[in-house]
Tab-separated table of C-alpha atoms in Angstrom:
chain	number	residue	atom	x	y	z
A	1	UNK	CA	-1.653	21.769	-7.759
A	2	UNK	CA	1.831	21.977	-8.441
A	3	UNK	CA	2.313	18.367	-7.270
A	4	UNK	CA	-0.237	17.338	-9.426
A	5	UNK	CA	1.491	19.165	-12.277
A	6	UNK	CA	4.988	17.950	-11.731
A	7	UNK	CA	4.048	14.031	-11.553
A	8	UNK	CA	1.901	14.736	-14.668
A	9	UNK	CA	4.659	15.893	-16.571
A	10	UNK	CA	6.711	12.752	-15.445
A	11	UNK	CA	4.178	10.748	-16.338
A	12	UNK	CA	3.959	11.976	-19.969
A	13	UNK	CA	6.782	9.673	-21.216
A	14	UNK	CA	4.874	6.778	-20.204
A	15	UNK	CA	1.829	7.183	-22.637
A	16	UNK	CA	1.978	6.245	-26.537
A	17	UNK	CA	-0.526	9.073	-26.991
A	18	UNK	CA	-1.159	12.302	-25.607
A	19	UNK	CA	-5.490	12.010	-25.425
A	20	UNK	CA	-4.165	8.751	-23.457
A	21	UNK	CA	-2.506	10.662	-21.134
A	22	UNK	CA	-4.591	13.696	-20.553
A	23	UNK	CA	-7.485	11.004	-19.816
A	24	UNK	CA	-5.221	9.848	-17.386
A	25	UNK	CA	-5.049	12.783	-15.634
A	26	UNK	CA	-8.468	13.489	-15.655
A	27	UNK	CA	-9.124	10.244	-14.176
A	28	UNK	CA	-6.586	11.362	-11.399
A	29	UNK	CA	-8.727	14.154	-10.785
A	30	UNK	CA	-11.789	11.707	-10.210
A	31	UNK	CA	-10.036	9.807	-8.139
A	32	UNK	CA	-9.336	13.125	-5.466
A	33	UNK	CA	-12.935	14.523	-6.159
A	34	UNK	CA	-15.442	14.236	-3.698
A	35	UNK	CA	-16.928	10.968	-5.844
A	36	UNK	CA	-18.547	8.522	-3.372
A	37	UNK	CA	-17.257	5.125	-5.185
A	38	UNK	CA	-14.770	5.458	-7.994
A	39	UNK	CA	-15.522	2.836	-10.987
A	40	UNK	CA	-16.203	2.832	-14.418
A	41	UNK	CA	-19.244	4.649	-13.886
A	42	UNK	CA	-18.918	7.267	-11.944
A	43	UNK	CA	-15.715	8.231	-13.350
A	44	UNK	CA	-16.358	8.532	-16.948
A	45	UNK	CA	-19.454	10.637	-15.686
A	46	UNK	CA	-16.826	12.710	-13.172
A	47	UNK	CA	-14.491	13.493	-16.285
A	48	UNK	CA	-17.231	14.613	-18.307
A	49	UNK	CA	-17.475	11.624	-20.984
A	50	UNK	CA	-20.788	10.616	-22.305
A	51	UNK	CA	-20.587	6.831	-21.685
A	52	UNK	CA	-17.443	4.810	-19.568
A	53	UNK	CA	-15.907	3.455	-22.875
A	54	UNK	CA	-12.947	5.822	-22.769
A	55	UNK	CA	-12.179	5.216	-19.090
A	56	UNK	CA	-12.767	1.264	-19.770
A	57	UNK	CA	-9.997	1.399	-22.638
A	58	UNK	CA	-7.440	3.590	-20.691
A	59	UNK	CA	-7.117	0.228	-17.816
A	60	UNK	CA	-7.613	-2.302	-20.687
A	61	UNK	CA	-6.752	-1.595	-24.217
A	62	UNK	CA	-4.278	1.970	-23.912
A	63	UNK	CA	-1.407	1.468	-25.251
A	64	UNK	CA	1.334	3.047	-21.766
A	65	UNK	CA	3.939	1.903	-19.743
A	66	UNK	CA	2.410	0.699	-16.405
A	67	UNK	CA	5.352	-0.423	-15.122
A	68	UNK	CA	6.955	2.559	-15.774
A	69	UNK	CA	4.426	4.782	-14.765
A	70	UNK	CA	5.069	3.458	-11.240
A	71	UNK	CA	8.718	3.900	-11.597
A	72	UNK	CA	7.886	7.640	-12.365
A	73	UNK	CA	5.420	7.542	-9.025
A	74	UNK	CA	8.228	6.073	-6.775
A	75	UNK	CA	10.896	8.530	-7.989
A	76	UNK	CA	8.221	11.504	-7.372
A	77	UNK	CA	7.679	10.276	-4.050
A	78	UNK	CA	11.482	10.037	-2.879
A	79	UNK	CA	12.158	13.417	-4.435
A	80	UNK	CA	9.193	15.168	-3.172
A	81	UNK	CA	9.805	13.415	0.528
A	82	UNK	CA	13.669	14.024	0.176
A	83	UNK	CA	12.885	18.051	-0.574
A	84	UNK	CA	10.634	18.204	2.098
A	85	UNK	CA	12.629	16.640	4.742
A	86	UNK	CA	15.843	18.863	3.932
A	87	UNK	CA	14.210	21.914	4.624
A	88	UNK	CA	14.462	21.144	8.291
A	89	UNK	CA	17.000	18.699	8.330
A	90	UNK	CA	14.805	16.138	9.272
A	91	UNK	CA	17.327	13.015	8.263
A	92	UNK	CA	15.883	10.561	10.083
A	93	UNK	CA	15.519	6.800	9.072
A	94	UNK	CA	14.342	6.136	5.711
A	95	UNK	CA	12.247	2.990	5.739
A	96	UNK	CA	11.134	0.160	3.206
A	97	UNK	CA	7.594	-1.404	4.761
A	98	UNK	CA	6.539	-4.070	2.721
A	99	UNK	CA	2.833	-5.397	3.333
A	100	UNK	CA	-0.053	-6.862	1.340
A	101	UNK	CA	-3.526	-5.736	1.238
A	102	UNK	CA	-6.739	-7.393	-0.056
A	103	UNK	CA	-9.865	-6.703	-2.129
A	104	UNK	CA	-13.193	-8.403	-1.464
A	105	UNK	CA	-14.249	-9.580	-4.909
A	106	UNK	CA	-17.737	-11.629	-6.001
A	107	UNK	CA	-17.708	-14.206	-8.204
A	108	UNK	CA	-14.742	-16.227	-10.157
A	109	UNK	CA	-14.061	-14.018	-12.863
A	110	UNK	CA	-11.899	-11.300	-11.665
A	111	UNK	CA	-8.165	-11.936	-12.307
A	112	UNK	CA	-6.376	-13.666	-9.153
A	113	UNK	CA	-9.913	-14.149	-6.937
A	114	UNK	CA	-9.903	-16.600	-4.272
A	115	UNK	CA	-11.042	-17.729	-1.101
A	116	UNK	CA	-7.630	-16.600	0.987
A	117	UNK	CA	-7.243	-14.840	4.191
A	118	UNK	CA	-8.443	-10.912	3.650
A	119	UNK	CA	-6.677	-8.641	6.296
A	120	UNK	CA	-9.366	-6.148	5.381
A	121	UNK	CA	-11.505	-8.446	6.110
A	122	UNK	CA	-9.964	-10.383	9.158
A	123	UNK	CA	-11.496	-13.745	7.749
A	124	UNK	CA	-11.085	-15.971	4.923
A	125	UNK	CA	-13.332	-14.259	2.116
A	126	UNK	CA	-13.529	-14.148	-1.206
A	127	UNK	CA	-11.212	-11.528	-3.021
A	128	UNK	CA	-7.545	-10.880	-4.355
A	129	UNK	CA	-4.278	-9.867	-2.551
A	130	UNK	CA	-1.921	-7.270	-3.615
A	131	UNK	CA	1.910	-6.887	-2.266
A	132	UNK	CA	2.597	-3.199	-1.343
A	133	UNK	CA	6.055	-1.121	-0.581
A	134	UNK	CA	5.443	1.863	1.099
A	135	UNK	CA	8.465	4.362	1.483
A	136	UNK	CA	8.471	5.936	4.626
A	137	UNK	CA	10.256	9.223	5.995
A	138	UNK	CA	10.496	9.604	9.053
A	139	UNK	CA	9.193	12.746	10.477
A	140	UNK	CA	8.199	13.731	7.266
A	141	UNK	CA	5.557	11.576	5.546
A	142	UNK	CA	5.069	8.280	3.298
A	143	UNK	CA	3.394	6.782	0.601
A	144	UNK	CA	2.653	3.435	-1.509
A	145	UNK	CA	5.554	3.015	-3.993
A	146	UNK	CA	5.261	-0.262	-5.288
A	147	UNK	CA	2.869	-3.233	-5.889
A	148	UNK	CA	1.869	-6.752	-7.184
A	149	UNK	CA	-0.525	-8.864	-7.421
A	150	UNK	CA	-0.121	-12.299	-5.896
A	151	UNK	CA	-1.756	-14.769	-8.510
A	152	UNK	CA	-2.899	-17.987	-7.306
A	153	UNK	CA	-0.650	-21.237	-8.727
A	154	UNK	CA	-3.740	-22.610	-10.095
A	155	UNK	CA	-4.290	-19.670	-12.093
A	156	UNK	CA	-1.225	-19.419	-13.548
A	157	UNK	CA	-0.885	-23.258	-14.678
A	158	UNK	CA	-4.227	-23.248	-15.643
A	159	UNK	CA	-3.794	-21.432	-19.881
A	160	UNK	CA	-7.855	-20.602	-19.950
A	161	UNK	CA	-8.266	-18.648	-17.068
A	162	UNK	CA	-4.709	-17.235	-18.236
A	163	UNK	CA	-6.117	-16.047	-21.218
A	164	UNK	CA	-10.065	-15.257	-19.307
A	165	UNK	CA	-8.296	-12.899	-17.050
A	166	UNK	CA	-5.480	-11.371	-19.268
A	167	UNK	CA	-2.679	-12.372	-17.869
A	168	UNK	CA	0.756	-12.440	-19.593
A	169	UNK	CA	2.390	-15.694	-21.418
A	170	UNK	CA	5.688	-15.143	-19.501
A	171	UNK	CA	3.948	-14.789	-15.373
A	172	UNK	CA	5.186	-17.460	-13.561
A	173	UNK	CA	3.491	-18.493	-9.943
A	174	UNK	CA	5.391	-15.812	-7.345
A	175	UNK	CA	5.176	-15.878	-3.476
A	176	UNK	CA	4.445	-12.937	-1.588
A	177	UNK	CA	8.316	-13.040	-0.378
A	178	UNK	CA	9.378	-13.148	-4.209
A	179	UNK	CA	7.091	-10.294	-5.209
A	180	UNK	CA	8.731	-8.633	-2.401
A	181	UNK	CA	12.245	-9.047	-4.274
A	182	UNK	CA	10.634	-8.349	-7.481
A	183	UNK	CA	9.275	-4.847	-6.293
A	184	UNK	CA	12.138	-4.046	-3.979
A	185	UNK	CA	15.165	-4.912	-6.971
A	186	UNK	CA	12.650	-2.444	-8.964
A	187	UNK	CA	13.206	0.331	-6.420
A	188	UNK	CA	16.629	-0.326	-6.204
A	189	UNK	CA	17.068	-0.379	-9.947
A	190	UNK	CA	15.576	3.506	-9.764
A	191	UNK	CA	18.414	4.218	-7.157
A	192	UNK	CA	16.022	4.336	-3.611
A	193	UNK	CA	18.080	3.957	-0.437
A	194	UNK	CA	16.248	2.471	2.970
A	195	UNK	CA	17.902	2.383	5.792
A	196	UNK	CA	16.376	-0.496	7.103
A	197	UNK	CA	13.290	-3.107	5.188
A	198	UNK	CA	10.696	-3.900	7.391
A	199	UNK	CA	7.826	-5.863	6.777
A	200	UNK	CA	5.469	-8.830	8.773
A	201	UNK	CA	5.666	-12.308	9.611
A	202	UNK	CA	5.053	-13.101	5.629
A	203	UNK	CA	8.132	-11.496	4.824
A	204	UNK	CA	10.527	-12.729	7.718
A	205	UNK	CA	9.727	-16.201	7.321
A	206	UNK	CA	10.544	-15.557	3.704
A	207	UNK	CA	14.654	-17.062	3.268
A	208	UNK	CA	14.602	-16.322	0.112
A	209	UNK	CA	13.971	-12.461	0.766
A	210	UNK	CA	16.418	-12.199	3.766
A	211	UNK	CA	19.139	-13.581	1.341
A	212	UNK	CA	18.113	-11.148	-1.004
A	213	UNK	CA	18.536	-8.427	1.674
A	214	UNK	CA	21.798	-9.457	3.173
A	215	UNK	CA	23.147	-10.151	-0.027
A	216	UNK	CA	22.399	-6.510	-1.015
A	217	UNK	CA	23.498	-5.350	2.236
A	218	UNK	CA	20.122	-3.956	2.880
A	219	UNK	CA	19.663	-4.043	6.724
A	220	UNK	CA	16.067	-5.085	7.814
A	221	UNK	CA	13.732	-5.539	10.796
A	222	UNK	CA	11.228	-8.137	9.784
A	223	UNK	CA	8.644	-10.097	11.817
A	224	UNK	CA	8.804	-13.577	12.502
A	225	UNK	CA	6.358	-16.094	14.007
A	226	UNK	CA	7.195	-17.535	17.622
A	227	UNK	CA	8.223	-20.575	16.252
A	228	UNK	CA	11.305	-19.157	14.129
A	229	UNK	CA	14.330	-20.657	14.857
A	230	UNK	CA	17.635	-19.066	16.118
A	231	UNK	CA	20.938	-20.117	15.932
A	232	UNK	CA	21.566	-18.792	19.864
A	233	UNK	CA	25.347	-20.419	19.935
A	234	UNK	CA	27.431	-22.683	17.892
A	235	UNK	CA	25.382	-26.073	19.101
A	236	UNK	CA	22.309	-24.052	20.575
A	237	UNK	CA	19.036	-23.902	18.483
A	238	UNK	CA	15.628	-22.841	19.548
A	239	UNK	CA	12.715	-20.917	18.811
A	240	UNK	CA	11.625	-17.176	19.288
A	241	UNK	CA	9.435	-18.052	22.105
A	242	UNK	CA	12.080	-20.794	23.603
A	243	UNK	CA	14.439	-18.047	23.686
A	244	UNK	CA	12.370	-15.560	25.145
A	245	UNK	CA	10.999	-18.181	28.208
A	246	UNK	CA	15.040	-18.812	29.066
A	247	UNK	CA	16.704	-15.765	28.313
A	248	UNK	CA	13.985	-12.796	29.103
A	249	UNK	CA	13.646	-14.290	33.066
A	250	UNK	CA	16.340	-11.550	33.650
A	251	UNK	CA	14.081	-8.305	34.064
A	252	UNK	CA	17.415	-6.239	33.591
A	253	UNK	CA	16.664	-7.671	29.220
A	254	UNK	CA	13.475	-5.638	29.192
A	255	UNK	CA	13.577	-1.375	28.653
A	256	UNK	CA	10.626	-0.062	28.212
A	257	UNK	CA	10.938	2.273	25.222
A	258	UNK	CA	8.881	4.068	22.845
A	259	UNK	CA	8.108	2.985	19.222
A	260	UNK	CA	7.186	6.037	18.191
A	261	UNK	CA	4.503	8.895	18.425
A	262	UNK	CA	1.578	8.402	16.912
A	263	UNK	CA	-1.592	10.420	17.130
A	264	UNK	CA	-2.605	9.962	20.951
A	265	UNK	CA	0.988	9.915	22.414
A	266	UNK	CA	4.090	7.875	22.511
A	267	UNK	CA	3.544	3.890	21.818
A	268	UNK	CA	5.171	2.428	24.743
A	269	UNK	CA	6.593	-0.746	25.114
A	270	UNK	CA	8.911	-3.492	26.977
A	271	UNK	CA	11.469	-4.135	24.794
A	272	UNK	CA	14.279	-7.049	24.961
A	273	UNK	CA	17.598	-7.807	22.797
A	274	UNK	CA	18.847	-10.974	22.144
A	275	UNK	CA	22.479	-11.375	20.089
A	276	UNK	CA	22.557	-15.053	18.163
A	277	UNK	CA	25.894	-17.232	17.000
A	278	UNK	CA	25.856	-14.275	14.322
A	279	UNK	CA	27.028	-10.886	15.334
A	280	UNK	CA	24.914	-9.552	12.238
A	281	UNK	CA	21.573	-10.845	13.706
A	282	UNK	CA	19.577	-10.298	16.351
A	283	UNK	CA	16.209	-10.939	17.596
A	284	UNK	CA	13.932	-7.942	18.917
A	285	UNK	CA	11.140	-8.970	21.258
A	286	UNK	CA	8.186	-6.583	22.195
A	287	UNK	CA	6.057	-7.134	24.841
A	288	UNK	CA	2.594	-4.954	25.065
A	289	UNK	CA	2.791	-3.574	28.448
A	290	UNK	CA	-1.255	-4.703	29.779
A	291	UNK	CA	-1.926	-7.606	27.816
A	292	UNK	CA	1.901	-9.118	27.428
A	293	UNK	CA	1.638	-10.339	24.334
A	294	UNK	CA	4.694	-10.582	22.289
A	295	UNK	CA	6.144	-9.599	18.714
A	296	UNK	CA	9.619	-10.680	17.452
A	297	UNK	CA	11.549	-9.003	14.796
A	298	UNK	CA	14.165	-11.211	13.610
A	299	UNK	CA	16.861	-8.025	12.912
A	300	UNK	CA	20.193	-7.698	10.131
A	301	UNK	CA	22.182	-4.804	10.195
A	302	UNK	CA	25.933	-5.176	8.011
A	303	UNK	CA	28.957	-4.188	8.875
A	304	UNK	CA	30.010	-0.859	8.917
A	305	UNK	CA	26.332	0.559	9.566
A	306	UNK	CA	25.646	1.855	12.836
A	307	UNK	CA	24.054	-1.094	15.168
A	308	UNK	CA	22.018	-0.038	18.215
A	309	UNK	CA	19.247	-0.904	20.434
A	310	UNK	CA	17.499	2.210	19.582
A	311	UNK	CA	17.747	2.313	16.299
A	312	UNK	CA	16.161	-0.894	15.504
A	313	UNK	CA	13.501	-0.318	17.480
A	314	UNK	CA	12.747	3.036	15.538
A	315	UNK	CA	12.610	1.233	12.635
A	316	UNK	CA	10.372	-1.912	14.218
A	317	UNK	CA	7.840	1.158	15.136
A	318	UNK	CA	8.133	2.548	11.853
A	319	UNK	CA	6.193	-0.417	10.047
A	320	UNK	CA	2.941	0.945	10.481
A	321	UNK	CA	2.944	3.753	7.950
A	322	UNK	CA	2.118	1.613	5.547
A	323	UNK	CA	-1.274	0.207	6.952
A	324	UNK	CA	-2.340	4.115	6.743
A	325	UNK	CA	-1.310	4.373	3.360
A	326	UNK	CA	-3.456	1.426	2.851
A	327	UNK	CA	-6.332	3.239	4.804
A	328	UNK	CA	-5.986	6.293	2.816
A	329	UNK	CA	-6.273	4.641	-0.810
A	330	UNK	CA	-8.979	2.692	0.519
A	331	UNK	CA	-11.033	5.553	1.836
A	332	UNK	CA	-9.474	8.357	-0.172
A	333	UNK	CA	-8.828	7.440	-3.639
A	334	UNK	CA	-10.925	3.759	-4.215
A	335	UNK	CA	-7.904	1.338	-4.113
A	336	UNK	CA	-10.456	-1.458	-3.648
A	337	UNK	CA	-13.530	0.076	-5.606
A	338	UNK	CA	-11.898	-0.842	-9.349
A	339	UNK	CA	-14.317	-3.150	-10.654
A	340	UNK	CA	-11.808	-4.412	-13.507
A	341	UNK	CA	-11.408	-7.660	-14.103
A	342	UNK	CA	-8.040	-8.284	-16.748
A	343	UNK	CA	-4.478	-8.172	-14.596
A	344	UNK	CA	-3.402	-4.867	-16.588
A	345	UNK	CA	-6.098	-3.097	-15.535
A	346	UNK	CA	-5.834	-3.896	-11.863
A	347	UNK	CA	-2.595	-3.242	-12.339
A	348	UNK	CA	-3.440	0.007	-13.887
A	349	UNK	CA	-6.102	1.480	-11.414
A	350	UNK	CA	-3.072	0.976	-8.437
A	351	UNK	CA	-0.656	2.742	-10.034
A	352	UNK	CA	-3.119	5.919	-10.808
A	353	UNK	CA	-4.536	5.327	-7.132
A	354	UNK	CA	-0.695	5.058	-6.075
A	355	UNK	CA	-0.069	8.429	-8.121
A	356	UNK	CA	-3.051	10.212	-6.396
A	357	UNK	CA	-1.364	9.325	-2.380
A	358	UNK	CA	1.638	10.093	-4.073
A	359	UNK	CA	0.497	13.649	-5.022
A	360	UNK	CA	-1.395	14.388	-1.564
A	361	UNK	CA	1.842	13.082	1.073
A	362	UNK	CA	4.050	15.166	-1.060
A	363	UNK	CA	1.993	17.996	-0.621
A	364	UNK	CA	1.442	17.390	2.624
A	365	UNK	CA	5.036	17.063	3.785
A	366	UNK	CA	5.898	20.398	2.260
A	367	UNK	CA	3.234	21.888	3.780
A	368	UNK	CA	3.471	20.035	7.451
A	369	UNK	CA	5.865	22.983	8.979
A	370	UNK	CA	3.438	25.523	7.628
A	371	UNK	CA	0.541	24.815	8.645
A	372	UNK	CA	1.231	23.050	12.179
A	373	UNK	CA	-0.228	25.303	14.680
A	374	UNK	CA	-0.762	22.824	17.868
A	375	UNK	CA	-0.585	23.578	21.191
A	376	UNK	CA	2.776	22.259	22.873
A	377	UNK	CA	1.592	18.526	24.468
A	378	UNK	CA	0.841	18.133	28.102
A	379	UNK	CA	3.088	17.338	30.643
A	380	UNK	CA	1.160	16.178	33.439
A	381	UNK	CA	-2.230	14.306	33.048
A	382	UNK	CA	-3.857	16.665	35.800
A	383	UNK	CA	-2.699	19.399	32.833
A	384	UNK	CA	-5.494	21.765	32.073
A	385	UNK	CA	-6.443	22.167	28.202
A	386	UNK	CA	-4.685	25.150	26.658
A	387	UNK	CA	-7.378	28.155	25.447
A	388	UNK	CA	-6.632	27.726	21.929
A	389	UNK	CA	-5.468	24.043	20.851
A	390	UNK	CA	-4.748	24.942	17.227
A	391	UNK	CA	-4.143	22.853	14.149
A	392	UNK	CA	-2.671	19.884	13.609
A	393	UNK	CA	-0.621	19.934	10.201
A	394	UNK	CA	-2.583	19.392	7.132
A	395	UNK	CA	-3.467	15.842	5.989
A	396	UNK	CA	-3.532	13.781	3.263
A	397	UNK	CA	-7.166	13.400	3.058
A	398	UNK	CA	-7.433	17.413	3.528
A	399	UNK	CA	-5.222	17.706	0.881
A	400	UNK	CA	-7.227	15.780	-1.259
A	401	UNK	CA	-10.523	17.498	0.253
A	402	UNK	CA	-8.820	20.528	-1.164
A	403	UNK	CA	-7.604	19.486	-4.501
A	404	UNK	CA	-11.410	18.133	-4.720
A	405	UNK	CA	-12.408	21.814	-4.262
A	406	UNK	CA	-9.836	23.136	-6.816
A	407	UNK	CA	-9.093	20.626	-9.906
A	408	UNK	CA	-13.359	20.619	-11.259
A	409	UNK	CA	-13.872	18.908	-14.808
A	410	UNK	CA	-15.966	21.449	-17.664
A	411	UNK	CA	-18.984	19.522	-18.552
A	412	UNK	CA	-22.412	20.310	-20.491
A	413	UNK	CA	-25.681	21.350	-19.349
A	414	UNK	CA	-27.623	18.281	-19.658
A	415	UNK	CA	-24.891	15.929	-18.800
A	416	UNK	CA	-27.160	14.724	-15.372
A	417	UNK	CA	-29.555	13.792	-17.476
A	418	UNK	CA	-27.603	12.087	-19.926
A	419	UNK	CA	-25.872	9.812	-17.254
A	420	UNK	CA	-29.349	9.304	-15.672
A	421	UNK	CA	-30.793	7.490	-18.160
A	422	UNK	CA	-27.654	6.166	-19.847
A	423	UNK	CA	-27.672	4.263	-16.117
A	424	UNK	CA	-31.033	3.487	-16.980
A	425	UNK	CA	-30.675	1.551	-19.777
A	426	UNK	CA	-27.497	0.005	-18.955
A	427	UNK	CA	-29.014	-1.325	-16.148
A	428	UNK	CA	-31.880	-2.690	-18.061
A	429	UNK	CA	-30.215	-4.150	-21.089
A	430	UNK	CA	-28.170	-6.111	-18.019
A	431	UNK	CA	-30.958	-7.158	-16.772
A	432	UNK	CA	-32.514	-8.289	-19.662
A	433	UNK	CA	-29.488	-10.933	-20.229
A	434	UNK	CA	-29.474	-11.816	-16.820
A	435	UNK	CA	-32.878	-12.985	-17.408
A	436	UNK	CA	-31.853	-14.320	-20.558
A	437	UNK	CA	-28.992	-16.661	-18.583
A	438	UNK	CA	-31.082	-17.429	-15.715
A	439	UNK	CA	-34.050	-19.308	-18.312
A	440	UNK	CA	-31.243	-21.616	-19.984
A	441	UNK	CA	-30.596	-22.624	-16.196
A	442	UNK	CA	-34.167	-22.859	-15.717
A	443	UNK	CA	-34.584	-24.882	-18.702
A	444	UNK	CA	-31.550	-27.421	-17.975
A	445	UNK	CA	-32.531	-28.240	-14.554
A	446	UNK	CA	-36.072	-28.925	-16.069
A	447	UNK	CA	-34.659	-31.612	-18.554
């Protein structure tokens, strides 16, 4: 609760009206209840309001800052993270994971929807892609600190789906990579330090984002594709995977090395470093130890910051925080169940679904030391099982479990019953035009 409170308070500023923001935080708390899909609906009925208008105008019409409402999230989550990790001493590397994640839409009217490639998905599907920067401590915890959506170039050129979908006179057609620069010169302009960017093969074939980086002095371990090319030596030029078929022959390139614990163990694998004409860059190859396949991070560290072998691959293992942040807002808090339409309000529901991680990781990582209670890991895989296992440290979907239990909206008696039929005859009056729109069809194919 006193996460809750604090982010609240920071997030006062933000609104043009104080009913504006307490609705906002009562949508917050809908968002951590126990709600089994969080849109218009089921919120406004959550909250306690007698029909989703209010909770419709708060994403659409409201007049608050959105962008800096997630300025106010990202500087909660650095602080929070920063406390937490201090209390032990728990430096370790600070990381910038950048990574998109999709929403499978129906239909043509939501803002940015098109057939594209859904990770969620793993096929091409109908939907809409947002770019995500997740701030990771290690040790410690993470969360979602940034976003955008990617808008298709067809959308943007095209001034009546523009104005259909709500998006702003002044958007101009962005790549992932330059939404990358656009949410990463954000963070910088609120004073966030990473110790290394990461991100995938989107954002390390990107140029225009590693220039960005280097010319920040921001050192970064990004993926790259296997047909990436190197600059090996002054007249030498060849891909990732060229390199890797001359070069990694030696088996003295290849340590095996962990990339980190993660729940079942250490993540081992073979790794191999390759120096290029530049003694800034460097190529990182991993190589999965059963099936062989192989991952290259294409690696800048400047001058005067400590360059290492096992440093850079901490930071290539510490990439995946950000897919569980994904996982949580998914699962947790209904990133993907927002069934708005305009850009702002997109926009809108991420940043209050980015809040509500943000709240839960912060109060997890203060509470990690205090309520880690496992049994020291085995040795030996003939080990026996220890009598009492204990706890692992609490979660962030425990924490929200909890808040869910603790942060309960007043509402009156017959307020079931009110939402029961108000469903009712929502549902019917829709129905009714459907009808309505299907007969004018009918009627034109007759003709």
């Amino acid at each position: 609760m006193r996460a809750r409170a604090e982010l609240l308070e920071r997030l006062r500023l933000c609104f043009a009206r104080t009913q504006t923001w307490q609705h906002a935080g009562r949508y917050l708390s809908a968002l951590v209840s126990q709600v089994p899909k969080r849109n218009g609906w089921t919120i406004a009925e959550h909250v306690g309001d007698h029909a989703p208008d209010r909770t419709q105008r708060l994403l659409n019409r409201a007049v608050w800052d959105t962008l800096g409402a997630m300025s106010q999230v990202r500087r909660f989550v650095v602080a929070g993270l920063g406390q937490a990790a201090s209390r032990k001493r728990r430096r370790g590397l600070v990381i910038g994971a950048l990574d998109e994640t999709g929403q499978a839409k129906a239909g043509t009217a939501t803002c940015g929807v098109k057939r594209q490639y859904m990770g969620c998905a793993g096929r091409v599907a109908n939907g809409i892609n947002t770019v995500h920067l997740s701030y990771v401590r290690e040790r410690t915890g993470h969360a979602l600190i940034g976003a955008r959506q990617w808008i298709p170039a067809e959308h943007v050129n095209d001034p009546q789906a523009s104005a259909r979908t709500g998006l702003p006179a002044e958007l101009e057609f962005r790549t992932k990579g330059q939404l990358a620069i656009d949410i990463c010169t954000e963070a910088y302009a609120d004073g966030v330090a990473f110790d290394f960017a990461c991100g995938d093969e989107v954002y390390g074939t990107c140029t225009q984002l590693r220039e960005f980086f280097e010319q920040r002095g921001q050192a970064y371990v990004l993926r790259v594709a296997t047909t990436f090319m190197l600059q090996l030596a002054a007249q030498t030029r060849m891909t990732c995977a060229q390199a890797v078929k001359q070069l990694g022959r030696d088996k003295r390139r290849w340590e095996v090395r962990s990339a980190g614990a993660g729940s079942k163990g250490q993540r081992w694998y073979a790794w191999a470093w390759i120096a290029t004409a530049s003694p800034r860059h460097h190529l990182l190859v991993r190589r999965h130890l059963q099936s062989g396949e192989l991952a290259f991070h294409y690696c800048y560290v400047p001058e005067g910051q400590i360059l290492t072998k096992t440093r850079l691959i901490r930071a290539a293992g510490l990439r995946w925080p950000v897919e569980e942040d994904f996982e949580f807002s998914k699962d947790s808090f209904g990133l993907d169940q927002c069934q708005a339409r305009l850009y702002t309000a997109i926009a809108r529901h991420t940043v209050l679904v980015m809040a509500a991680l943000a709240i839960c990781a912060v109060t997890a990582a203060r509470l990690k030391d205090r309520t880690d209670t496992q049994a020291p890991p085995p040795n030996r895989p003939d080990e026996a099982p220890p009598t009492e296992p204990g706890t692992i440290p609490l979660t962030v979907p425990e924490v929200k479990r909890l808040l869910a239990g603790v942060v309960q909206q007043p509402k009156p008696p017959d307020h079931d019953t009110h939402w029961r039929n108000w469903r009712r005859r929502h549902q019917a009056r829709a129905r009714w035009f459907h009808q309505r729109a299907r007969l004018n069809r009918d009627y034109a194919l007759a003709r």
